[in-house]
Structure formats: structure tokens, C-alpha cells
Amino acid sequence: MRSLLIIVLVFLLVACSDKPESFLPNEKFNSIFENPSEGVNYEPLDIIQTEDNGYLILAESALDAVFIMKITSLGQLAWSTTMPATFENPVADLIFNEGKYYFIASTQADQTATLIEVDDFNQSVTPTQRTYVGYRNPLAFGRMNPENFLLLNYNDTTGPVLSKIQSGFGQEWARRYDSTAIEIDAIDEIRNNTSANFFVGGFDNGENTYFHSLRTNGYALTFTDEQGIETGKVSGTSEDKVISYAYLGNQAGAINYVVNGNSFFQLAMPLQNNDSISLNQVGGESLIDKTENDNAQIINTEVVATANIINLYGTVDGRIKWTNYAVGSGSIQQIDYVGGNDPLKVKKAIGTRDGGIAILAKITIAGSRERIAVQKIPREELLGIN
């Protein structure tokens, strides 16, 4: 009897000590962050899932202020803060490194790229001492491989400059690609008023990298080796451009792009080293319902052990359309829409740890109030399971 009692007590202790999951795979939320008394419009820029399964959001206000917001795994506001006016033009790329979150912003005085640290635990946002002097007008910041990062700048005299940033955020090398530059005022106008995306990335553990920027003859998605030496390029024009790109493996990637004002999506664009092609040669699916000047996002994810690509973009009726493709076959698994009466524009979308996706969008309320919207779509909806 005593042995039986001990077994029962041990079972109860073990059962009670198991902590419940912070969220379930089928949980979803649709949150809009609006403060009517504030009256400030916001441009959401980036979202990243935090260690506690919440989300950190980077945005910029209509007053050019840098704004950071943390929400919980259920889409509720946890904390928010606005940076001093000495910094502006945050780059739409949050990264996680050794327990902290980081992004790049420009000093208001001379547009020098500066590393900003976000401490979620202490709810603080602090400029670091790491400034990249001589590298102004930052456009993109992202991972090269698990240990290193890439920084894309557009300098006054050299045009696009790609830098390798080490794990401690020191600069290892920098490469320029053009002998002539485009006026910085043109870069600012493009960054603020169009759907042009400037982005960087790496694959094959950083042995290959890519960046999208303005080159001398127009927009280009440029591929390089691990030292930043150009190995290939997908060339556009001053109007034709790449909107987003995701590497799939085997020298192929998914790509959203615009040619002659028409939007296209190619699920698997092959590109070998030293290839240089025009966007006119890429082909793919015509997105006839996509808003011309709206963003498009690609999520390279895995749903129930199957490699998937989820493509998202804004439609002409103000909603966000997402399509789930199976990478191996190219077949469509599911199509659905996000949105209602108030127009939405997708800004960033990410895969979540539970197999779902989180969509960061700008919502325009009552025709004028531009606010931050975040929607979590669970794995079951991606698969069409109700």
C-alpha cells in the first residue's frame, strides 16, 4: 500500500510540473494596433519571432521616428518604445544574435549606418557603439550564414556596397560594384514611395550571397561568392525589378518580380554561377490580381515534413492573397485571403515555430489612419484543414 501511495504521489508531481505550451498549433489571432488619441500614422517594416514565441515589430512613424513594439504569442501588446530623433530610416531587417535582437538605422546627422540593440527582457532599445563610418544610407541587413551577416549600403560616390559583418558585428570586407552612382535623393524617393525592396541573403552556408539594389543600368538581383565577388545577375531596368527572392536549393529560387508594369511569380528560377539574364527571361505565373505597387513576400517553410513555398501579395481589392505551393511538385496546396473592408498591404511575412505563418501588414482605417496589423495563420489553415 505504501509503495502504491509513493507511485501515485510521484505521478501527481510529474503531471503538475509539466508546463503547458505557450501556444497551440491551431491558435490564431488578428490584431490591429490603433491609438485614436495619438493620431500618428505608422509604416510597419519587419517582424521576428522572439524566444518566448511572441513577436518583435520594427516600424517607422510618419514623423520619421523609429518605433519598436513587442506583442505576445496571442497578439496582445506587451511593450513599445520610440527611439530619440537622432536616428531615422531603420532598415527593415531584424536579426537575433546571442540573446538580443538587432537592426540597422541611420544617424540623422549624416546617415551613417549604426547598429541598434533591442533587449526584450529589459524592454529597452539602445544604439550600440558599432557604427560603420563611411558606409552611409544602409538599405538591407541580413544573415549570410548562422555566424555572419551582410550589410548593403548605397554610398554617394560608389553606388551599392556589400559588406560582410562578423558575429561580433565587426566588418570583415566591403565590395563595390559600379563605377558610377545614382543620386542619393533618387534612392530616398525609391525607398519611401515605391514597392522596390532592397534585400540581402546567403545560401550554401554563405558560400554564395545575393543582394537586390539599384545598379548603373537599373535594378538588379546580384549573386556573389563568399568574398563578395560578383558571379551572376538578374537584370531589370529603372522600372522592372525584383520584389522578393527565396533560395530553394540546387541553384534554384522562388522570385516575385515586375516587368512592364505586370507582376509575376516564378516558383523555381534556375541560375548557375556566372549566369547573367534579364527579368524578361525569367517567366512564371502572371499575378493579374496583384496591386502593381504593392509588396510581395515569399516564405520558404516546411508544413508537415513537406517543403513548401508560401507566396503572399496585396490584391487590387485591398486584401492579402496567400498561396501554398509544394516545392517538389509545384502543385498548389491551398489559396486563401486575409482582410476585409479596410485595405491591407503586406510588409513582411515569416514562418512560425509551430508551422504557421505571421503576416505583418499596414492597414488603412477609415481611408486615412495607417496602422500596424499582425495576423497569425495556423498550420491547419495552410493545409486547408478546418
Coordinates of C-alpha atoms in Angstrom, one line a residue:
M1 CA 0.0 0.0 0.0
R2 CA 2.8 2.4 0.9
S3 CA 4.6 1.6 -2.5
L4 CA 1.3 2.3 -4.3
L5 CA 1.0 5.7 -2.5
I6 CA 4.5 6.7 -3.4
I7 CA 3.9 5.9 -7.1
V8 CA 0.7 7.9 -7.1
L9 CA 2.5 10.9 -5.5
V10 CA 5.3 10.7 -8.0
F11 CA 2.8 10.6 -10.8
L12 CA 1.0 13.7 -9.5
L13 CA 4.2 15.7 -9.0
V14 CA 5.4 14.9 -12.6
A15 CA 2.0 15.7 -14.0
C16 CA 1.7 19.0 -12.2
S17 CA 5.3 20.0 -13.0
D18 CA 4.7 19.8 -16.8
K19 CA 4.4 23.3 -18.1
P20 CA 1.7 23.9 -20.8
E21 CA 2.8 25.1 -24.2
S22 CA 2.7 28.9 -24.6
F23 CA 0.6 28.3 -27.7
L24 CA -1.1 25.5 -29.5
P25 CA -0.5 24.9 -33.2
N26 CA -4.1 25.8 -34.1
E27 CA -4.1 29.1 -32.4
K28 CA -4.6 32.2 -34.5
F29 CA -5.0 36.0 -34.0
N30 CA -5.7 39.1 -35.9
S31 CA -4.5 42.2 -34.1
I32 CA -4.7 45.9 -35.1
F33 CA -2.7 48.4 -33.1
E34 CA -4.5 51.7 -33.1
N35 CA -4.4 54.6 -30.6
P36 CA -7.1 57.1 -31.7
S37 CA -5.7 59.8 -29.3
E38 CA -2.2 59.5 -30.7
G39 CA -3.2 60.3 -34.3
V40 CA 0.2 59.1 -35.8
N41 CA 0.5 57.0 -38.9
Y42 CA 2.9 54.1 -38.9
E43 CA 4.8 52.2 -41.6
P44 CA 5.5 48.6 -40.4
L45 CA 8.8 47.3 -41.6
D46 CA 9.7 43.9 -40.1
I47 CA 8.7 41.2 -37.7
I48 CA 10.7 38.5 -36.0
Q49 CA 9.5 35.7 -33.6
T50 CA 11.0 36.0 -30.1
E51 CA 12.4 33.3 -27.8
D52 CA 9.1 33.3 -25.8
N53 CA 7.1 32.8 -29.1
G54 CA 5.9 36.4 -29.1
Y55 CA 6.8 38.8 -31.9
L56 CA 9.0 41.9 -32.2
I57 CA 7.9 44.5 -34.7
L58 CA 10.0 47.3 -36.3
A59 CA 8.2 50.3 -37.7
E60 CA 8.6 53.9 -38.6
S61 CA 6.2 56.7 -37.8
A62 CA 5.0 59.4 -40.1
L63 CA 7.2 61.7 -38.0
D64 CA 10.3 59.7 -39.1
A65 CA 10.6 58.2 -35.6
V66 CA 11.9 54.6 -35.1
F67 CA 9.3 52.6 -33.3
I68 CA 9.7 49.1 -31.7
M69 CA 6.7 47.0 -30.4
K70 CA 6.6 43.6 -28.7
I71 CA 3.4 41.5 -28.8
T72 CA 2.7 38.2 -27.1
S73 CA 2.1 34.8 -28.8
L74 CA -1.6 35.7 -28.7
G75 CA -1.2 39.0 -30.5
Q76 CA -1.5 41.3 -27.4
L77 CA 0.7 44.3 -26.8
A78 CA 3.5 43.6 -24.4
W79 CA 5.5 46.8 -24.6
S80 CA 6.6 49.5 -27.1
T81 CA 9.0 52.4 -27.3
T82 CA 10.0 55.2 -29.7
M83 CA 13.7 56.0 -30.3
P84 CA 15.1 59.5 -30.0
A85 CA 15.0 61.7 -33.1
T86 CA 18.8 61.3 -33.6
F87 CA 18.1 58.1 -35.6
E88 CA 16.0 57.5 -38.6
N89 CA 15.4 55.4 -41.7
P90 CA 15.5 52.0 -39.9
V91 CA 16.4 49.1 -42.3
A92 CA 13.6 46.6 -42.5
D93 CA 15.6 43.6 -41.2
L94 CA 15.6 42.4 -37.6
I95 CA 18.1 39.8 -36.6
F96 CA 18.7 37.7 -33.5
N97 CA 22.2 37.2 -32.1
E98 CA 23.2 35.8 -28.7
G99 CA 20.0 36.6 -26.8
K100 CA 19.5 40.1 -28.2
Y101 CA 17.8 41.5 -31.3
Y102 CA 19.4 44.0 -33.7
F103 CA 18.7 46.2 -36.6
I104 CA 20.4 49.0 -38.5
A105 CA 19.3 52.6 -38.6
S106 CA 20.9 55.9 -39.9
T107 CA 22.1 58.8 -37.8
Q108 CA 20.1 61.8 -38.6
A109 CA 23.2 64.0 -38.9
D110 CA 25.0 62.2 -41.7
Q111 CA 23.1 58.9 -42.4
T112 CA 25.9 56.7 -41.0
A113 CA 24.8 53.1 -40.6
T114 CA 24.5 52.3 -36.8
L115 CA 23.7 49.0 -35.1
I116 CA 20.8 49.2 -32.7
E117 CA 20.3 46.6 -29.9
V118 CA 16.8 45.5 -28.6
D119 CA 16.8 43.8 -25.2
D120 CA 13.3 42.2 -25.0
F121 CA 13.8 41.1 -21.4
N122 CA 14.6 44.6 -20.2
Q123 CA 12.2 46.2 -22.7
S124 CA 15.0 48.6 -24.0
V125 CA 16.2 49.8 -27.4
T126 CA 19.8 51.2 -27.3
P127 CA 22.2 52.4 -30.0
T128 CA 25.4 50.5 -29.8
Q129 CA 28.9 51.8 -30.2
R130 CA 29.1 49.9 -33.5
T131 CA 28.9 52.5 -36.3
Y132 CA 30.0 51.8 -39.9
V133 CA 31.8 55.1 -40.6
G134 CA 32.0 55.8 -44.2
Y135 CA 29.1 53.5 -45.0
R136 CA 26.0 55.6 -45.2
N137 CA 22.5 55.1 -46.4
P138 CA 22.0 51.5 -45.3
L139 CA 19.4 49.6 -47.3
A140 CA 19.4 46.0 -46.1
F141 CA 20.8 43.8 -43.3
G142 CA 20.5 40.0 -43.0
R143 CA 22.2 36.7 -42.5
M144 CA 25.0 35.4 -44.7
N145 CA 25.2 32.1 -42.7
P146 CA 24.5 31.2 -39.0
E147 CA 27.6 33.1 -37.8
N148 CA 27.9 36.1 -40.1
F149 CA 25.8 38.9 -41.6
L150 CA 25.5 41.1 -44.8
L151 CA 25.1 44.8 -44.9
L152 CA 24.0 46.7 -48.0
N153 CA 24.7 50.4 -48.3
Y154 CA 24.3 52.9 -51.1
N155 CA 27.1 55.4 -50.9
D156 CA 27.2 58.8 -52.6
T157 CA 30.1 58.1 -54.9
T158 CA 30.4 54.3 -55.2
G159 CA 26.8 53.1 -55.6
P160 CA 25.9 49.8 -53.9
V161 CA 28.4 48.4 -51.4
L162 CA 28.0 44.9 -49.8
S163 CA 29.8 44.2 -46.5
K164 CA 30.4 41.0 -44.6
I165 CA 29.7 41.6 -40.9
Q166 CA 31.2 39.1 -38.4
S167 CA 29.3 37.6 -35.5
G168 CA 30.7 40.3 -33.2
F169 CA 29.4 42.9 -35.7
G170 CA 32.9 43.9 -37.0
Q171 CA 33.3 44.5 -40.7
E172 CA 35.4 41.9 -42.5
W173 CA 35.2 43.1 -46.1
A174 CA 33.3 45.5 -48.3
R175 CA 32.8 45.4 -52.1
R176 CA 31.6 48.0 -54.5
Y177 CA 30.1 47.0 -57.9
D178 CA 29.7 50.1 -60.1
S179 CA 32.0 52.9 -61.1
T180 CA 29.1 55.5 -61.1
A181 CA 26.4 56.1 -58.6
I182 CA 22.8 57.3 -58.7
E183 CA 21.8 60.4 -56.7
I184 CA 21.0 59.7 -53.1
D185 CA 17.8 61.7 -53.5
A186 CA 16.7 59.2 -56.0
I187 CA 17.4 56.3 -53.6
D188 CA 15.4 58.1 -50.9
E189 CA 12.5 58.6 -53.2
I190 CA 12.5 55.0 -54.3
R191 CA 12.8 53.7 -50.7
N192 CA 9.9 55.9 -49.5
N193 CA 7.4 55.8 -52.4
T194 CA 7.6 52.5 -54.2
S195 CA 7.5 48.8 -53.7
A196 CA 11.2 48.4 -54.5
N197 CA 12.7 46.1 -52.0
F198 CA 16.4 46.2 -51.1
F199 CA 17.5 42.9 -49.6
V200 CA 20.4 40.6 -48.9
G201 CA 20.9 36.9 -48.2
G202 CA 23.2 33.9 -48.4
F203 CA 22.9 30.2 -49.1
D204 CA 25.2 27.1 -49.1
N205 CA 26.4 28.3 -45.7
G206 CA 27.5 31.6 -47.0
E207 CA 29.5 30.3 -50.0
N208 CA 27.0 32.3 -52.2
T209 CA 25.3 35.5 -51.4
Y210 CA 22.8 37.8 -53.2
F211 CA 21.6 41.4 -52.9
H212 CA 19.0 43.5 -54.7
S213 CA 19.7 47.1 -55.4
L214 CA 20.0 49.8 -58.0
R215 CA 22.9 49.3 -60.3
T216 CA 24.2 51.6 -63.1
N217 CA 21.7 50.3 -65.6
G218 CA 18.7 49.8 -63.3
Y219 CA 17.6 47.3 -60.7
A220 CA 19.5 44.0 -60.4
L221 CA 19.5 40.9 -58.3
T222 CA 23.2 40.3 -58.0
F223 CA 24.8 37.0 -56.9
T224 CA 28.3 36.8 -55.4
D225 CA 30.8 34.3 -53.9
E226 CA 31.7 34.2 -50.2
Q227 CA 34.2 37.1 -50.8
G228 CA 31.5 39.3 -52.4
I229 CA 32.9 38.8 -55.9
E230 CA 30.0 39.0 -58.5
T231 CA 29.2 35.7 -60.0
G232 CA 25.8 36.3 -61.8
K233 CA 23.0 38.8 -62.1
V234 CA 19.3 39.1 -62.9
S235 CA 19.0 42.5 -64.5
G236 CA 16.0 44.7 -64.6
T237 CA 15.6 48.4 -65.7
S238 CA 14.7 51.6 -63.9
E239 CA 11.1 50.2 -63.8
D240 CA 11.5 46.4 -64.0
K241 CA 12.6 45.0 -60.6
V242 CA 12.7 42.0 -58.3
I243 CA 10.3 42.3 -55.4
S244 CA 11.4 39.3 -53.3
Y245 CA 13.5 36.2 -53.6
A246 CA 13.9 32.9 -51.6
Y247 CA 16.6 30.3 -52.3
L248 CA 15.3 26.7 -52.6
G249 CA 18.4 24.7 -53.2
N250 CA 20.0 23.1 -56.2
Q251 CA 20.8 26.5 -57.7
A252 CA 17.1 27.5 -57.9
G253 CA 15.0 30.1 -56.2
A254 CA 11.5 31.5 -56.0
I255 CA 11.1 35.0 -57.2
N256 CA 8.5 37.8 -57.4
Y257 CA 9.2 40.5 -60.0
V258 CA 7.7 43.2 -62.1
V259 CA 8.2 43.7 -65.9
N260 CA 6.5 46.4 -67.9
G261 CA 4.1 47.1 -65.0
N262 CA 3.0 43.4 -64.8
S263 CA 3.7 41.2 -61.8
F264 CA 5.0 37.6 -62.0
F265 CA 5.9 34.8 -59.7
Q266 CA 8.3 32.0 -60.7
L267 CA 8.4 29.1 -58.2
A268 CA 11.8 27.7 -59.3
M269 CA 14.1 30.1 -61.3
P270 CA 17.3 28.2 -62.1
L271 CA 20.5 30.2 -62.0
Q272 CA 24.0 28.8 -62.3
N273 CA 27.2 30.8 -61.3
N274 CA 28.2 33.3 -64.0
D275 CA 24.7 33.4 -65.4
S276 CA 23.5 36.9 -66.3
I277 CA 20.0 37.1 -67.5
S278 CA 17.2 39.7 -67.9
L279 CA 14.0 39.6 -66.0
N280 CA 12.2 39.2 -69.3
Q281 CA 13.7 35.7 -69.5
V282 CA 12.5 34.5 -66.1
G283 CA 9.0 33.5 -67.0
G284 CA 6.5 32.2 -64.4
E285 CA 2.9 32.8 -63.3
S286 CA 1.2 36.1 -64.1
L287 CA -0.3 37.7 -60.9
I288 CA -3.1 39.5 -62.6
D289 CA -4.9 40.4 -59.3
K290 CA -1.8 41.9 -57.7
T291 CA -1.6 45.6 -57.0
E292 CA 1.3 46.9 -59.1
N293 CA 3.0 49.0 -56.4
D294 CA 2.3 46.6 -53.6
N295 CA 4.8 44.3 -51.9
A296 CA 5.1 40.5 -52.2
Q297 CA 6.7 38.1 -49.8
I298 CA 7.9 34.6 -50.1
I299 CA 8.1 32.2 -47.1
N300 CA 10.3 29.1 -47.5
T301 CA 8.9 26.8 -44.9
E302 CA 8.0 23.2 -44.0
V303 CA 4.4 22.1 -43.4
V304 CA 4.0 18.5 -42.1
A305 CA 7.5 17.4 -43.3
T306 CA 6.9 18.8 -46.8
A307 CA 8.9 21.6 -48.3
N308 CA 6.6 24.5 -49.1
I309 CA 6.7 28.0 -50.6
I310 CA 4.0 30.4 -49.5
N311 CA 3.7 33.4 -51.7
L312 CA 1.8 36.5 -50.4
Y313 CA 0.9 39.8 -52.1
G314 CA -1.6 42.6 -52.0
T315 CA -4.6 42.4 -54.4
V316 CA -6.4 45.1 -56.2
D317 CA -9.4 44.8 -53.8
G318 CA -7.2 45.6 -50.8
R319 CA -6.8 42.1 -49.4
I320 CA -3.7 39.9 -49.0
K321 CA -3.7 36.7 -51.0
W322 CA -1.5 33.8 -50.0
T323 CA -0.8 30.6 -51.9
N324 CA 0.8 27.5 -50.6
Y325 CA 2.9 25.6 -53.1
A326 CA 4.6 22.2 -52.7
V327 CA 8.2 22.8 -53.8
G328 CA 8.8 19.3 -55.2
S329 CA 5.7 19.1 -57.5
G330 CA 4.9 22.8 -57.8
S331 CA 1.2 22.0 -57.1
I332 CA -0.9 24.4 -55.2
Q333 CA -1.9 23.1 -51.7
Q334 CA -4.2 25.9 -50.6
I335 CA -5.2 29.5 -51.5
D336 CA -6.8 32.0 -49.2
Y337 CA -7.2 35.7 -48.5
V338 CA -6.6 38.0 -45.5
G339 CA -8.5 41.2 -45.0
G340 CA -11.9 42.9 -45.1
N341 CA -13.3 46.4 -45.6
D342 CA -10.1 48.3 -44.6
P343 CA -7.3 47.9 -47.2
L344 CA -4.2 45.9 -46.2
K345 CA -0.7 46.0 -47.6
V346 CA 1.7 43.1 -46.8
K347 CA 5.0 44.3 -45.4
K348 CA 6.7 41.1 -44.2
A349 CA 5.7 37.5 -43.6
I350 CA 7.6 34.8 -41.6
G351 CA 7.2 31.2 -40.8
T352 CA 6.5 30.4 -37.1
R353 CA 7.9 27.6 -34.9
D354 CA 4.5 25.8 -34.9
G355 CA 4.3 25.5 -38.6
G356 CA 2.1 28.5 -39.2
I357 CA 2.9 32.0 -40.6
A358 CA 2.7 35.5 -39.2
I359 CA 1.9 38.4 -41.5
L360 CA 2.9 42.0 -40.8
A361 CA 0.8 44.5 -42.7
K362 CA -0.2 48.1 -42.9
I363 CA -3.9 48.7 -42.6
T364 CA -5.6 51.9 -43.6
I365 CA -8.6 52.6 -41.4
A366 CA -11.4 55.0 -42.4
G367 CA -9.3 56.0 -45.5
S368 CA -6.5 57.8 -43.7
R369 CA -5.3 56.2 -40.5
E370 CA -2.3 54.0 -41.3
R371 CA -1.8 51.4 -38.5
I372 CA 0.1 48.2 -37.8
A373 CA -1.7 44.9 -38.3
V374 CA -0.4 41.4 -37.4
Q375 CA -2.2 38.2 -38.3
K376 CA -1.2 34.7 -37.3
I377 CA -2.4 31.9 -39.6
P378 CA -2.0 28.4 -38.1
R379 CA -0.6 25.4 -39.9
E380 CA -4.1 23.8 -40.3
E381 CA -5.3 26.7 -42.4
L382 CA -2.2 26.5 -44.6
L383 CA -3.2 22.9 -45.4
G384 CA -6.9 23.7 -45.8
I385 CA -7.9 21.8 -42.7
N386 CA -10.9 23.4 -40.9

